[in-house]
Coordinates of C-alpha atoms and ligand atoms in Angstrom, one line a residue:
M176 CA 0.2 0.0 0.0
C177 CA 1.6 3.3 -1.1
G178 CA 4.9 3.3 -3.1
I179 CA 7.8 5.5 -2.5
V180 CA 10.9 6.4 -4.6
G181 CA 13.8 8.7 -4.0
Y182 CA 16.4 9.5 -6.7
I183 CA 19.7 11.4 -6.8
G184 CA 22.1 11.6 -9.6
M185 CA 22.7 13.4 -12.8
K186 CA 19.5 12.7 -14.7
N187 CA 16.4 15.0 -14.7
A188 CA 14.9 13.7 -11.2
S189 CA 11.3 14.8 -12.2
D190 CA 11.4 12.5 -15.4
V191 CA 13.0 9.7 -13.5
I192 CA 10.9 9.7 -10.4
L193 CA 7.7 10.0 -12.6
D194 CA 8.8 6.9 -14.4
S195 CA 9.7 4.9 -11.1
L196 CA 6.3 5.9 -9.7
R197 CA 4.5 4.5 -12.9
R198 CA 6.1 1.2 -12.1
L199 CA 5.0 1.3 -8.4
E200 CA 1.5 2.5 -9.1
Y201 CA 0.2 -1.1 -8.5
R202 CA 0.7 -0.4 -4.8
G203 CA -1.7 2.5 -4.6
Y204 CA -3.1 4.9 -7.1
D205 CA -5.4 7.6 -5.7
S206 CA -3.0 10.4 -5.6
A207 CA 0.6 11.0 -6.4
G208 CA 3.2 13.5 -5.6
M209 CA 6.9 14.6 -5.8
A210 CA 9.1 16.9 -4.0
L211 CA 12.4 18.0 -5.8
G212 CA 15.4 19.7 -4.2
I213 CA 16.0 22.9 -6.4
D214 CA 18.6 25.4 -5.6
G215 CA 18.6 25.0 -2.0
Q216 CA 14.8 24.9 -1.9
I217 CA 12.2 22.3 -2.0
E218 CA 9.3 22.4 -4.7
I219 CA 6.2 20.1 -4.0
Y220 CA 3.9 18.8 -6.8
K221 CA 0.8 16.9 -6.2
E222 CA -2.3 15.7 -7.5
V223 CA -5.2 13.5 -7.0
G224 CA -5.8 10.6 -9.5
K225 CA -3.1 8.6 -11.2
V226 CA 0.5 9.2 -11.7
A227 CA -0.4 10.4 -15.2
D228 CA -2.1 13.3 -13.8
L229 CA 0.9 14.4 -11.8
G230 CA 2.7 13.8 -14.9
A231 CA 0.5 16.3 -16.6
I232 CA 1.3 19.1 -14.1
L233 CA 4.9 18.4 -14.2
E234 CA 4.7 18.5 -18.1
K235 CA 3.6 22.2 -17.8
R236 CA 6.0 23.1 -15.0
K237 CA 9.1 21.4 -16.3
P238 CA 11.1 21.6 -13.1
L239 CA 14.8 20.7 -13.3
A240 CA 16.4 19.0 -10.4
T241 CA 18.8 16.2 -9.8
R242 CA 17.2 14.9 -6.6
G243 CA 13.9 14.1 -5.2
I244 CA 11.3 11.8 -3.7
G245 CA 8.0 10.5 -4.9
H246 CA 4.9 8.9 -3.6
T247 CA 1.8 6.9 -5.1
R248 CA -0.8 6.8 -2.6
W249 CA -3.5 4.0 -1.3
A250 CA -5.3 6.4 1.2
T251 CA -5.5 5.2 4.9
H252 CA -5.5 8.3 7.2
G253 CA -7.6 11.1 5.4
G254 CA -9.5 11.2 2.0
V255 CA -8.3 11.4 -1.5
T256 CA -7.2 15.2 -1.4
V257 CA -4.3 17.2 -2.6
A258 CA -3.5 18.1 1.0
N259 CA -3.6 14.5 2.2
A260 CA -1.3 13.4 -0.9
H261 CA 2.4 12.8 0.0
P262 CA 5.0 14.4 0.1
H263 CA 4.4 16.4 3.3
S264 CA 6.5 19.0 4.8
D265 CA 7.2 20.6 8.2
G266 CA 6.2 24.0 8.9
S267 CA 9.4 25.9 8.0
K268 CA 9.5 23.8 4.7
R269 CA 12.9 22.5 5.5
F270 CA 12.1 18.9 5.0
A271 CA 9.9 16.9 2.8
L272 CA 9.1 13.4 3.3
V273 CA 7.2 10.4 2.0
H274 CA 5.7 7.4 3.8
N275 CA 4.5 3.9 3.3
G276 CA 2.9 2.5 6.2
I277 CA 1.0 3.5 9.1
I278 CA 1.9 5.3 12.3
E279 CA -0.2 4.1 15.2
N280 CA 0.6 6.6 17.9
Y281 CA 0.4 9.7 15.4
L282 CA -2.6 11.3 17.4
D283 CA -0.5 11.4 20.6
I284 CA 2.5 13.0 18.9
K285 CA 0.2 15.4 16.8
E286 CA -1.5 16.5 20.2
E287 CA 2.0 16.9 21.5
L288 CA 3.2 19.1 18.6
E289 CA 0.0 21.1 18.5
L290 CA 0.7 22.1 22.2
E291 CA 4.2 23.4 20.9
G292 CA 2.5 25.4 18.4
E293 CA 2.9 23.2 15.2
E294 CA 0.0 23.6 12.8
F295 CA -1.0 20.7 10.3
I296 CA -2.6 21.0 7.1
S297 CA -3.5 17.3 6.3
E298 CA -5.5 14.5 8.1
T299 CA -2.4 12.2 7.5
D300 CA -0.4 10.4 10.0
T301 CA 2.6 11.3 7.8
E302 CA 2.5 14.9 8.3
V303 CA 3.2 14.4 11.9
I304 CA 6.5 12.5 11.1
V305 CA 7.8 15.3 9.2
H306 CA 6.8 17.8 11.8
L307 CA 8.5 15.6 14.4
L308 CA 11.7 15.0 12.4
A309 CA 12.1 18.9 12.0
K310 CA 11.7 19.3 15.7
V311 CA 14.3 16.6 16.6
F312 CA 16.7 17.8 13.9
E313 CA 16.6 21.4 15.3
Q314 CA 18.4 19.7 18.4
T315 CA 20.6 17.1 16.9
Q316 CA 21.6 18.8 13.7
D317 CA 22.4 15.5 12.6
M318 CA 20.1 13.2 10.5
I319 CA 21.2 9.8 11.5
Q320 CA 20.6 10.8 15.3
T321 CA 17.2 12.3 14.4
V322 CA 16.1 9.4 12.6
T323 CA 17.2 7.2 15.6
V324 CA 14.9 9.3 17.7
L325 CA 12.1 8.9 15.4
Q326 CA 12.6 5.1 15.2
E327 CA 12.2 5.1 19.1
R328 CA 9.0 7.5 19.0
L329 CA 7.1 6.1 16.0
R330 CA 4.9 3.1 16.4
G331 CA 3.5 1.3 13.6
S332 CA 5.2 0.4 10.2
F333 CA 7.0 2.8 7.9
A334 CA 9.4 3.1 4.9
I335 CA 10.3 6.7 4.6
A336 CA 12.4 8.8 2.2
V337 CA 13.3 12.4 3.0
I338 CA 15.0 15.3 1.5
Q339 CA 16.2 18.1 3.2
Q340 CA 16.2 21.8 1.8
D341 CA 19.8 22.8 2.3
C342 CA 21.5 19.5 1.8
D343 CA 21.8 19.4 -2.1
D344 CA 23.9 16.2 -2.3
R345 CA 22.0 13.8 -0.2
I346 CA 18.8 12.0 0.4
F347 CA 17.9 9.8 3.4
C348 CA 15.6 6.9 4.0
F349 CA 14.8 4.5 6.6
R350 CA 12.3 1.6 7.2
K351 CA 10.6 -0.5 10.0
G352 CA 8.1 -3.0 9.2
S353 CA 7.5 -1.6 5.4
P354 CA 9.7 -2.6 2.4
L355 CA 12.6 -0.4 1.2
V356 CA 15.3 -1.3 -1.2
L357 CA 18.1 0.7 -2.6
G358 CA 19.3 0.7 -6.3
I359 CA 22.9 1.4 -7.1
G360 CA 23.5 3.0 -10.3
E361 CA 26.4 4.6 -12.1
G362 CA 26.7 8.1 -10.6
E363 CA 23.0 7.8 -9.1
M364 CA 21.2 6.0 -6.4
F365 CA 17.5 5.1 -5.9
C366 CA 15.4 4.0 -3.0
A367 CA 12.2 2.6 -3.6
S368 CA 9.3 0.3 -2.1
D369 CA 10.0 -2.3 -4.8
I370 CA 12.7 -3.3 -7.2
P371 CA 10.6 -2.6 -10.6
A372 CA 10.9 1.2 -9.7
F373 CA 14.5 1.3 -10.8
L374 CA 14.8 -1.7 -13.0
P375 CA 15.5 0.4 -16.2
Y376 CA 18.3 2.0 -14.5
T377 CA 20.0 -0.5 -12.5
R378 CA 19.9 -4.0 -11.4
Q379 CA 22.2 -3.9 -8.3
A380 CA 20.1 -3.6 -5.2
V381 CA 20.6 -3.6 -1.3
Y382 CA 17.8 -4.8 0.8
L383 CA 17.4 -2.7 3.9
D384 CA 16.9 -4.5 7.1
E385 CA 14.5 -3.7 9.9
G386 CA 15.5 -0.5 11.5
E387 CA 18.2 0.6 9.1
I388 CA 18.9 4.1 7.7
A389 CA 20.4 5.0 4.5
E390 CA 22.1 8.2 3.1
L391 CA 22.2 8.3 -0.6
S392 CA 24.5 10.5 -2.7
P393 CA 25.4 10.4 -6.5
R394 CA 28.7 8.7 -5.2
G395 CA 27.2 5.9 -3.1
F396 CA 25.5 5.1 0.1
R397 CA 26.1 4.6 3.6
V398 CA 23.7 2.4 5.9
W399 CA 23.5 2.5 9.7
N400 CA 21.5 0.2 11.9
E401 CA 18.8 1.3 14.3
G402 CA 21.5 1.9 17.1
G403 CA 23.3 4.2 14.8
T404 CA 26.3 1.9 14.0
L405 CA 27.6 1.8 10.3
Q406 CA 26.7 -1.6 8.5
E407 CA 28.4 -3.5 5.7
K408 CA 25.5 -4.2 3.2
P409 CA 25.9 -6.8 0.5
V410 CA 24.9 -5.7 -3.2
N411 CA 22.7 -8.2 -4.9
L412 CA 22.2 -8.7 -8.6
V413 CA 18.3 -8.6 -9.4
E414 CA 17.3 -11.6 -11.6
W415 CA 14.4 -9.7 -13.1
D416 CA 15.0 -7.7 -16.2
V417 CA 13.1 -4.6 -17.4
D418 CA 10.9 -6.2 -19.9
M419 CA 9.5 -8.5 -17.3
A420 CA 8.0 -5.1 -15.8
E421 CA 6.7 -3.7 -19.2
K422 CA 3.4 -4.7 -21.0
G423 CA 5.2 -6.3 -24.0
G424 CA 2.6 -5.6 -26.5
F425 CA -0.5 -6.5 -24.3
S426 CA -2.9 -4.0 -23.3
H427 CA -2.8 -4.8 -19.8
Y428 CA -0.3 -6.4 -17.3
M429 CA -2.8 -8.8 -16.1
H430 CA -3.4 -10.1 -19.6
K431 CA 0.4 -10.4 -20.1
E432 CA 0.9 -12.3 -16.8
I433 CA -1.9 -14.6 -17.6
H434 CA 0.1 -15.4 -20.8
E435 CA 3.4 -16.0 -18.8
Q436 CA 2.1 -18.8 -16.9
G437 CA 3.7 -21.3 -19.0
M438 CA 7.0 -19.6 -18.6
V439 CA 6.6 -19.2 -14.9
L440 CA 6.0 -22.9 -14.4
R441 CA 9.0 -23.6 -16.4
S442 CA 11.3 -21.3 -14.3
T443 CA 9.8 -22.7 -11.1
L444 CA 10.4 -26.4 -11.9
K445 CA 13.9 -25.6 -13.6
G446 CA 16.6 -27.1 -11.4
R447 CA 14.3 -28.5 -8.9
V448 CA 13.1 -31.4 -10.9
S449 CA 15.2 -34.0 -12.4
E450 CA 15.6 -37.9 -12.9
G451 CA 12.1 -38.4 -11.6
Q452 CA 12.5 -36.5 -8.4
V453 CA 12.1 -33.3 -6.6
D454 CA 15.4 -31.8 -5.2
L455 CA 15.2 -28.7 -3.2
S456 CA 18.3 -29.5 -1.1
E457 CA 20.2 -26.4 -2.4
E458 CA 17.5 -24.2 -1.1
L459 CA 16.1 -25.9 2.1
D460 CA 18.5 -27.1 4.6
W461 CA 16.1 -29.9 5.7
S462 CA 17.5 -33.3 6.7
P463 CA 15.4 -36.4 6.7
R464 CA 15.7 -36.2 10.5
D465 CA 14.2 -32.6 10.4
A466 CA 11.4 -33.8 8.1
A467 CA 10.5 -36.8 10.2
R468 CA 10.4 -34.6 13.4
W469 CA 7.3 -32.5 12.0
N470 CA 3.8 -34.1 12.5
R471 CA 1.8 -31.1 11.5
I472 CA 1.9 -28.6 8.7
H473 CA 0.0 -25.1 8.8
I474 CA -0.1 -23.3 5.6
I475 CA -1.3 -19.6 6.0
A476 CA -2.1 -16.9 3.7
C477 CA -4.4 -14.3 2.4
G478 CA -6.4 -13.9 -0.6
T479 CA -5.3 -15.6 -3.7
S480 CA -2.5 -16.9 -2.0
Y481 CA -4.8 -18.5 0.4
Y482 CA -6.6 -20.3 -2.4
A483 CA -3.1 -21.7 -3.6
A484 CA -2.7 -23.0 -0.1
L485 CA -6.1 -24.7 -0.2
V486 CA -5.1 -26.4 -3.5
A487 CA -1.7 -27.5 -1.9
E488 CA -3.5 -28.8 1.0
R489 CA -4.9 -31.7 -0.9
A490 CA -1.4 -32.4 -2.3
F491 CA 0.1 -32.5 1.3
E492 CA -2.7 -34.8 2.4
K493 CA -2.3 -37.1 -0.5
W494 CA 1.6 -37.3 -0.7
T495 CA 2.6 -37.0 3.2
D496 CA 1.3 -38.3 6.2
L497 CA 1.3 -34.9 7.9
D498 CA -1.8 -33.4 9.6
V499 CA -2.6 -30.3 7.4
K500 CA -4.4 -27.1 8.5
V501 CA -4.8 -24.3 6.2
D502 CA -6.0 -20.9 7.5
I503 CA -6.3 -17.2 6.6
A504 CA -3.5 -15.2 8.1
S505 CA -5.9 -12.6 9.7
E506 CA -7.9 -15.5 11.4
Y507 CA -4.9 -17.7 12.4
R508 CA -3.0 -15.3 14.3
Y509 CA -5.8 -14.8 16.7
R510 CA -6.6 -18.6 17.2
R511 CA -5.3 -21.0 19.7
I512 CA -4.2 -23.7 17.2
K513 CA -1.5 -26.1 18.4
C514 CA 1.7 -25.1 17.1
D515 CA 5.1 -26.0 18.4
Q516 CA 8.5 -27.5 17.3
D517 CA 6.8 -30.3 15.7
T518 CA 5.2 -28.0 13.4
L519 CA 6.1 -27.0 9.8
A520 CA 4.4 -23.6 9.2
V521 CA 4.3 -22.5 5.7
F522 CA 3.6 -18.7 4.8
V523 CA 2.3 -18.0 1.0
S524 CA 2.6 -14.5 0.2
Q525 CA 3.5 -13.3 -3.2
S526 CA 4.9 -9.9 -2.1
G527 CA 6.2 -11.1 1.1
E528 CA 5.0 -8.0 2.9
T529 CA 1.3 -8.8 3.7
A530 CA 0.9 -7.4 7.2
D531 CA -1.4 -10.2 8.4
T532 CA 0.7 -12.9 7.1
L533 CA 3.8 -11.4 8.7
A534 CA 2.1 -11.3 11.9
A535 CA 1.0 -14.8 11.8
Q536 CA 4.7 -16.0 10.8
R537 CA 5.9 -14.1 14.0
K538 CA 3.4 -16.0 16.2
A539 CA 4.0 -19.4 14.7
R540 CA 7.9 -18.6 15.1
A541 CA 7.5 -17.6 18.7
D542 CA 5.6 -20.9 19.2
G543 CA 8.6 -22.8 18.1
A544 CA 7.3 -23.9 14.5
H545 CA 9.9 -24.1 11.7
C546 CA 8.8 -21.3 9.2
L547 CA 9.0 -21.7 5.5
A548 CA 8.2 -18.5 3.2
I549 CA 6.9 -19.3 -0.2
T550 CA 7.2 -15.8 -1.8
N551 CA 8.0 -14.1 -5.1
V552 CA 10.3 -11.4 -3.7
R553 CA 13.6 -12.2 -2.5
G554 CA 14.6 -9.9 0.3
S555 CA 11.1 -9.2 1.3
T556 CA 10.3 -9.0 5.0
L557 CA 8.7 -12.6 5.0
A558 CA 11.8 -13.9 3.2
R559 CA 14.1 -12.4 5.6
E560 CA 12.2 -13.4 8.9
V561 CA 11.6 -17.1 8.1
H562 CA 13.9 -20.0 8.7
S563 CA 13.7 -21.4 4.9
V564 CA 12.5 -19.7 1.7
L565 CA 11.3 -21.2 -1.6
L566 CA 11.1 -18.5 -4.4
L567 CA 8.4 -18.7 -6.9
K568 CA 10.4 -17.4 -9.9
A569 CA 7.4 -15.7 -11.5
G570 CA 9.0 -12.3 -12.3
P571 CA 7.4 -9.1 -11.2
E572 CA 3.6 -9.2 -11.1
I573 CA 2.5 -5.6 -11.8
G574 CA -1.4 -6.2 -12.4
V575 CA -3.1 -5.9 -9.0
A576 CA -5.1 -9.1 -9.4
A577 CA -2.7 -12.1 -8.9
T578 CA -2.6 -14.6 -11.8
K579 CA 0.9 -15.9 -12.6
T580 CA 1.8 -15.9 -9.0
F581 CA -1.2 -18.1 -8.0
T582 CA 0.2 -20.6 -10.5
G583 CA 3.8 -20.0 -9.2
Q584 CA 2.6 -20.5 -5.6
M585 CA 0.7 -23.8 -6.3
A586 CA 3.7 -25.1 -8.3
T587 CA 6.1 -24.2 -5.5
L588 CA 4.0 -25.6 -2.8
F589 CA 3.7 -28.9 -4.8
L590 CA 7.3 -29.1 -5.0
A591 CA 7.6 -28.7 -1.2
A592 CA 4.9 -31.3 -0.9
L593 CA 6.7 -33.9 -3.2
Y594 CA 10.1 -33.1 -1.5
L595 CA 8.8 -33.6 2.0
A596 CA 7.0 -36.8 1.0
R597 CA 10.3 -38.3 -0.2
L598 CA 12.3 -37.0 2.9
R599 CA 9.5 -38.6 5.0
G600 CA 9.4 -41.8 2.9
T601 CA 5.7 -41.4 2.3
I602 CA 5.8 -41.6 -1.5
A603 CA 7.1 -44.4 -3.6
A604 CA 10.0 -43.8 -6.0
D605 CA 7.9 -44.9 -9.1
E606 CA 5.0 -42.8 -8.1
E607 CA 7.2 -39.7 -7.6
E608 CA 8.7 -40.3 -11.0
R609 CA 5.3 -40.6 -12.5
L610 CA 4.0 -37.4 -11.0
T611 CA 7.1 -35.4 -11.8
T612 CA 7.1 -36.5 -15.4
E613 CA 3.4 -35.2 -15.6
F614 CA 4.4 -32.2 -13.6
L615 CA 7.0 -31.3 -16.4
Q616 CA 4.2 -31.4 -18.9
I617 CA 2.0 -28.8 -17.2
P618 CA 3.6 -25.8 -18.6
Y619 CA 2.8 -27.1 -22.1
K620 CA -0.6 -27.9 -21.1
V621 CA -1.2 -24.5 -19.8
E622 CA -0.1 -23.0 -23.0
K623 CA -2.6 -25.1 -24.8
V624 CA -5.3 -23.8 -22.6
L625 CA -4.1 -20.1 -23.3
E626 CA -4.6 -21.1 -27.1
K627 CA -8.4 -21.4 -26.2
E628 CA -8.7 -17.7 -25.3
K629 CA -10.8 -17.3 -28.5
D630 CA -13.4 -19.6 -27.3
I631 CA -13.8 -17.5 -24.0
L632 CA -14.5 -14.2 -25.7
P633 CA -17.9 -15.1 -26.8
V634 CA -18.7 -16.5 -23.5
A635 CA -17.6 -13.3 -22.0
N636 CA -19.7 -11.3 -24.3
T637 CA -22.8 -13.2 -23.5
C638 CA -22.6 -12.7 -19.7
A639 CA -20.9 -9.3 -19.2
D640 CA -24.1 -7.7 -18.3
R641 CA -24.9 -10.2 -15.4
S642 CA -24.9 -8.8 -11.9
N643 CA -24.4 -12.2 -10.3
F644 CA -22.2 -15.3 -10.8
L645 CA -22.0 -18.6 -9.0
F646 CA -18.7 -20.6 -9.2
I647 CA -18.7 -24.3 -8.0
G648 CA -16.4 -27.0 -7.8
R649 CA -15.6 -30.0 -5.6
G650 CA -12.3 -31.4 -4.2
I651 CA -9.3 -29.7 -5.5
S652 CA -11.3 -27.8 -8.0
F653 CA -13.3 -26.0 -5.1
P654 CA -10.3 -23.6 -4.4
V655 CA -10.1 -23.0 -8.3
A656 CA -13.8 -21.8 -8.1
L657 CA -13.0 -19.7 -5.2
E658 CA -10.3 -18.0 -7.1
G659 CA -12.2 -17.6 -10.3
A660 CA -14.9 -15.9 -8.4
L661 CA -12.4 -13.7 -6.8
K662 CA -10.9 -12.8 -10.0
L663 CA -14.2 -11.7 -11.3
K664 CA -15.3 -9.6 -8.5
E665 CA -12.1 -7.9 -8.2
I666 CA -11.7 -6.5 -11.8
S667 CA -15.2 -6.4 -13.0
Y668 CA -16.9 -5.4 -9.8
I669 CA -19.6 -8.2 -10.6
H670 CA -20.9 -10.1 -7.5
A671 CA -19.6 -13.4 -7.6
E672 CA -19.9 -16.3 -5.0
A673 CA -18.0 -19.6 -4.8
Y674 CA -19.4 -22.6 -3.2
A675 CA -18.3 -26.4 -2.8
A676 CA -20.5 -27.7 -5.3
G677 CA -21.9 -30.2 -2.8
E678 CA -23.1 -27.2 -0.6
M679 CA -25.2 -25.6 -3.3
K680 CA -28.4 -27.4 -2.2
H681 CA -27.6 -26.3 1.6
G682 CA -28.6 -22.5 0.6
P683 CA -27.1 -20.8 -2.4
I684 CA -29.1 -22.8 -4.8
A685 CA -32.0 -20.2 -3.8
L686 CA -30.1 -17.7 -5.9
L687 CA -30.4 -19.5 -9.1
E688 CA -32.5 -18.3 -12.1
P689 CA -31.9 -17.8 -15.7
K690 CA -29.9 -14.5 -15.2
V691 CA -27.4 -16.1 -12.9
P692 CA -24.6 -18.0 -14.8
V693 CA -23.1 -20.9 -12.9
V694 CA -19.4 -21.5 -13.7
V695 CA -18.7 -25.1 -13.0
V696 CA -15.1 -26.4 -12.6
N697 CA -15.4 -30.1 -13.4
P698 CA -12.5 -31.8 -14.9
R699 CA -12.3 -35.7 -15.1
D700 CA -11.3 -36.7 -11.8
S701 CA -12.6 -38.4 -8.8
M702 CA -15.2 -35.8 -8.1
Y703 CA -16.5 -35.7 -11.8
E704 CA -19.9 -37.6 -11.3
K705 CA -20.6 -36.0 -8.1
T706 CA -20.2 -32.7 -9.9
L707 CA -22.2 -33.6 -12.7
S708 CA -25.2 -34.0 -10.4
N709 CA -24.7 -30.5 -9.1
I710 CA -24.8 -29.3 -12.7
Q711 CA -27.9 -30.9 -13.2
E712 CA -29.4 -29.4 -10.1
A713 CA -28.3 -26.0 -11.4
R714 CA -29.7 -26.8 -14.9
A715 CA -33.1 -27.8 -13.3
R716 CA -33.4 -24.2 -12.0
N717 CA -32.8 -22.8 -15.6
A718 CA -29.3 -21.4 -14.7
P719 CA -27.0 -21.2 -17.5
I720 CA -23.9 -23.3 -17.1
I721 CA -20.4 -22.4 -18.2
G722 CA -18.3 -25.7 -17.9
I723 CA -14.5 -26.1 -17.4
C724 CA -14.1 -29.7 -18.3
T725 CA -11.5 -32.2 -19.8
E726 CA -11.0 -32.3 -23.7
G727 CA -13.5 -34.7 -25.2
D728 CA -16.0 -34.6 -22.4
I729 CA -19.5 -34.9 -23.6
L730 CA -21.5 -34.9 -20.5
V731 CA -20.7 -31.4 -19.2
K732 CA -21.2 -30.3 -22.6
K733 CA -24.6 -31.7 -22.8
H734 CA -25.8 -29.6 -19.9
A735 CA -23.7 -26.4 -20.3
R736 CA -24.5 -23.3 -22.4
A737 CA -20.7 -23.0 -23.0
V738 CA -17.7 -25.1 -22.2
V739 CA -13.9 -24.5 -22.4
E740 CA -11.8 -27.7 -22.5
V741 CA -8.4 -28.2 -20.9
P742 CA -6.1 -31.2 -21.6
W743 CA -6.4 -34.2 -19.4
T744 CA -4.0 -34.3 -16.4
D745 CA -3.8 -35.9 -12.9
E746 CA -6.1 -34.9 -10.5
E747 CA -3.7 -32.8 -8.2
F748 CA -2.4 -30.8 -11.4
S749 CA -5.9 -30.0 -12.7
P750 CA -6.0 -26.5 -11.0
F751 CA -2.9 -25.3 -13.0
L752 CA -5.2 -25.9 -16.3
T753 CA -8.6 -25.0 -14.8
V754 CA -8.0 -21.8 -13.4
V755 CA -6.6 -20.4 -16.7
P756 CA -10.1 -20.1 -18.3
L757 CA -11.4 -18.5 -15.3
Q758 CA -8.7 -15.9 -15.5
L759 CA -9.3 -15.1 -19.0
L760 CA -13.2 -15.1 -18.5
A761 CA -12.7 -12.5 -15.7
Y762 CA -10.2 -10.5 -17.8
H763 CA -12.5 -10.3 -20.8
I764 CA -15.6 -9.4 -18.9
A765 CA -13.8 -6.6 -17.2
K766 CA -12.4 -5.5 -20.5
I767 CA -16.0 -5.5 -22.0
L768 CA -17.3 -3.3 -19.1
E769 CA -14.1 -1.1 -19.6
R770 CA -12.9 -1.5 -16.1
E771 CA -9.5 -0.3 -14.7
I772 CA -8.1 -4.0 -15.0
D773 CA -4.7 -3.6 -13.5
Q774 CA -5.7 -1.1 -10.9
P775 CA -9.1 -2.1 -9.8
R776 CA -10.9 0.4 -7.4
N777 CA -10.2 0.3 -3.7
L778 CA -7.4 -2.4 -4.1
A779 CA -3.6 -2.3 -3.9
K780 CA -1.2 -5.1 -4.6
S781 CA 0.7 -5.1 -1.3
V782 CA -1.6 -5.0 1.7
T783 CA 0.8 -3.8 4.4
V784 CA -1.9 -2.8 6.8
E785 CA -3.6 -5.3 9.2
Ligands
LIG199 C1 -6.1 -11.1 -5.6 C2 -4.9 -10.7 -4.8 C3 -5.0 -10.6 -3.3 C4 -3.6 -11.2 -2.5 C5 -3.6 -11.0 -1.1 C6 -2.4 -11.5 -0.6 O1 -5.8 -11.2 -6.8 O2 -3.9 -10.4 -5.4 O3 -6.0 -11.4 -2.7 O4 -3.5 -12.5 -3.0 O5 -3.7 -9.7 -0.8 O6 -1.3 -11.1 -1.1 P1 0.3 -11.6 -1.0 O7 0.3 -13.0 -1.8 O8 1.2 -10.6 -1.3 O9 0.4 -12.0 0.5

């Protein structure tokens, strides 16, 4: 939620920051702003709306500067107004600051500062930080000491970048609880909430740890820890390249990302499956003894990541002998579920920054569990806090609605399940070989489904005007139905509910009528016939059926108004194939309705608030 960026170098800072903000816009897009250091003064430009609206102002004013900070906002404190947009500055306009996160004790600090005569012009928690910073700086005259005091006073989460009026060759940034990464260029430096912000300029990155403070100048950077001690920081080469963060000829990032799923699966499997076995020993320092010690596994996540976890639940149940529990992070963290050193706790998060998932992880870790992160972002808070990490290898996902990371998460979880099964001796070698052989075919099968996009267009056309949809599936197809309904509601704003097909008769069947399309996920698997009965129940109420079935199926076709066929695969792998038509259906309906597909209303990609 919210994206921040800072730049110092030789280029036109206004152009660079605007470009970087465009790449961070997935984090929040209700207003945007920039502060530039120009001839010992700070100039601030802000606008409500998209980064492009800010760009229109800058286009007219054409400011020239070589250092600055920028922000794209997802409103938390105060409405969407120019006054509430960042950057904020102190009363004397000596500092300007951008912030991603939430300050929990801002009202106390604000009251205290107001008593001292400070005046505020916004409703934000952020404005309080910059006033406090200016006050403390008056006394210390040293930025590092000032930030150290701030870190002690502020409660909540923050990643902050600051420019100072009379300090032409530096910008500062610091973090606690929210992500911040430095980009190291030639004669230029960046700080940003996420790597795509500076990918066109550099692939050298430094991840700031909790509580760290960085000083950036065109010549380089220095980092201090929370206690004010200088730190040595490793520079990492980012694997992503700039094309991965571009639309590449597609009209929307989401569309491109749906089409990248075959490639994501190939990268996820590469080097991890060979000779009929899954081998994660280079990434997971797990001995057969560790693996034998665990007797339960908790898989915890939010949103789409939770649905990927629900799919994986079936795989862990089938291939291992562990007790499997899957929960939503915002529920898990408040429950009293048995969790101890015999528990493997798996946290699934594309961003690795989701506040509830992080909090759940901290709880499980405190309870003694071994924590594994499944994430797409190396260096994310989650990746840094857990005992073990498996990366998705999906490349940056810019569309707010998750698609390719869902596929990457399922694949990575499946790899973990097969690996654990072997370490625990619960899967026979020939069965593992058979499964891995099929797993390696899945990227090609996903690409075959993508070729069916033309069949989905007429389906989208016939139902884009409907107000309600029902998605149903059983067994491993139930979480696929949940994900299909989530995609549709997120990007088209059409109400869509998902149910385990067998539950329909216990309530939701009352909704059915000719205007409510029922999307049924029914590949040829052990639940196929049961789901066919549920299709018939819906047909009997005259609801139009959209079926997702296996190639050559005639029974689903018989009852359905439209079908999309997917290649045959083993039951466990079918979600990789059946989810694709649902993603495309949601995409094309939203496109017909002219929705903001990559930036749906009220949403942001990285949910760093609880
Ligand atoms: C849906 C979506 C969200 C995220 C959820 C968790 O399309 O993107 O539901 O899946 O906010 O985010 P991560 O995976 O970053 O923890």
